[in-house]
Amino acid sequence: MRDCRMLIGGEWREAASGATFESINPFTGKAWARVPRAAAEDVDHAVRAARVAFMSPAWRGLNATQRGKLLTKLGDLVARDADALAELETRDNGKLINEMRAQLRYMPEWFRYFGGLADKIEGRVIPIDRPGMFNYTLEEPLGVVAAITPWNSPLMLGAWKLAPALAAGNTFVWKPSEYTSVSALEFGKLIEEAGIPPGVVNIVTGYGHEIGEALVGHELVAKVAFTGGDATGAAVYQTAARGIKPVTLELGGKSANIVFADADFDNAVKGVVSGIFAATGQTCVAGSRALVQRPIYEKFLEAFVAFAKTARMGDPLDTATQVGPITTEPQYRKVLDYIGIAKQEGARCVLGGGPAKRSECGAGLFVEPTVFADVTPSMRIAQEEVFGPVLAVIPFEDEEEAIRIANGSIYGLAAGVWTKDIARCLKMAGRLEAGTIWINTYRVSSYLSPFGGYKRSGFGRESGLLAIREYLQEKSVWIDASGETPNPFVTR
Ligand code: TXE
C-alpha cells in the first residue's frame, strides 16, 4: 500500500482528523493506495495558504518572465517523469497505459505554452475622449483559483487549469477526484522541484460531497474551474453564484459522429470506433451517437461491428490491450443500467450488451463494447451521457435531418463529420451546435486550440490563447494629467 500526503502551504500533510480512504485499482479490484480524507478544516488551511502565497513577495514579486520560466521548468520535469506518472494513472483509473503515456508525454506542452504566454499578457492604452485624461488597462490575476477535476484524465485536466492560472499570476487549490488522487499528489512533488514557491499550488484530496462545497464556497476563493458531470457542475455553479465568483465548467456531452454516404468508408469506421471505444468510452468527447446515412447504414453497421469485435480487452498495463475496465463501481453500474434501459426502449443490440466475462478481464469491472442500432433520437440512450463503451446508432436521410438530430441534444461539446464534400464540411461546421467540430477525424486536441462546450456541456474555454483570459481580470486606470481638477458642482 502506498501512503499519500496532501500538499498544503508547501508541507506534506495528513488530514487534520487523520482520516484516510483507499484508492482502488479498477483492474485488480484491490486497494493500492491510502489517501488523506480532507474535511472543511483542511480545505480552509489550503485556501488560506494559497491566499497568503498570492500576496507574498515570493510569488507577487516575480516578474512575468520569471513566472513563465517556472512553468517551463515544470513542463520539463513532467516530460522527465511522464511514463512513471502515466503508470500511476493507469493503476488508479484503469485507462490504457498507451493512452496515459501519450497524454503525459504531451502534457508538458501546456506548461511550455502558457509559460511562454506569461510575459505576453499586455494591457491597453485607450484613446480616451476626455482632454488631459490618460486611460490604460492592467491585466491582473483573480486570486485563489479552486480547481475540481474528474477521474478520466486526472493530470491532464488539472494541467489545463493550472498552467493558464499560474501564468496569469493566480495561486491554486486543486481537488482531484477521490477515485484518482495519487498522480496529482505525485505531481505535487514536481511543483516543489520546479521551485514554485510554497503555497502557490495546494492539493487537497477527499470526497466531493464532503469538501466540494467548502472549497467552492470559501470566501477567499476567487474563481472556480470545474470538469465533471453536469449535475455536479450545476451544484458547483450554484455555490459559486452565492459568492459571485466566475466559473468555468466542462461538463461532458452526447456527441454526434455523423457519417455521410460519400465518406471514406474505412476511415469513418475507424473514426467512429475510436470515438466511442477509446478510453472505454469514458471521455467527455465520446462520440456516443453515430448518425449514419441510410444508403450505407446496414453496410456500416456490419463493418463497424466486425471491427469492434477485434478489440482486445484486458490488463490496462499491458500495451496490447485495446479496451480497459470501467474506472469506478458506480460508473460500472450506471453503464449496465443504460444498457438495460436501451433494451427496454426497443433499441436493437448488435454487439455486446452486458458485463465482459472474458478470462483476460480478471476481477476488473469490464463491460463488453456495446452497439445499439435503430436508435431513435428521443430514446434515453440517444439523449443521456452514459460515459462508457456504449454506442447508439441512428439512421438519417439528408444533411438537414443529420443537423436536426445532432443538435437535438441538451449537450454541445463536440461533433464529428465524415464526408468528402468540402461544401458539406463547411455547412456542417457552421450549423452544428458544439464547441469542437472534427471533420474526417475525431478526438484530436492541442494546447493551441480552444476546447469547451456549447449548451449544457458548459462554458469557458481551456487551451489556446484566449484560455488565459479565464484567469485574468481587467482593470481600468484613469489619470488626470491636466493638473486642473474641475469644479465638482459643474457637470462636465
Ligand atoms: O463525476 P462528478 P462522477 C460524468 C459521467 C459520469 C458522471 C458522474 O457521465 O457518469 O459525470 O461521474 C467532485 N461540489 N462525467 O460522479 O461528481 C468530485 O469529487 C464540488 C463527465 O465521478 O462530476 C470530482 O473531483 N465538487 C466528466 C469532480 O467533482 C464535487 C468526467 C467530478 O465528479 C461535488 C467525469 C460537489 N458537491 C464524469 N461532488 C467529463 N466532463 O469529462 C463531487 N465533486
XYZ file of C-alpha atoms in Angstrom, residues 31 38 53 61 90 98 108 114 137 156 160 164 179 187 191 213 250 283 299 304-305 321 361-362 384 439 452 455 471:
29
model
C -6.904 -1.096 -2.803
C -9.756 16.061 3.876
C 1.068 32.895 -1.263
C 7.451 39.754 -6.583
C -3.388 3.569 -15.142
C -0.605 3.532 -24.061
C 4.413 19.402 -20.902
C 1.295 29.085 -21.032
C -5.711 48.893 -18.564
C -4.290 16.428 -17.948
C -5.359 22.575 -18.450
C -3.026 29.318 -17.502
C -11.040 7.916 -7.374
C 2.812 15.704 -9.481
C 5.782 21.591 -8.318
C -18.882 22.998 -1.141
C -16.644 21.500 -18.724
C -14.302 10.560 -22.117
C -23.133 -1.963 -44.532
C -18.340 -1.434 -37.545
C -19.381 -4.461 -35.500
C -4.822 -4.167 -24.535
C -10.635 -9.366 -17.672
C -9.741 -10.847 -14.276
C -28.205 10.953 -21.837
C -14.146 16.664 -39.865
C -15.065 23.801 -24.274
C -25.229 24.473 -24.153
C -7.865 33.637 -15.186
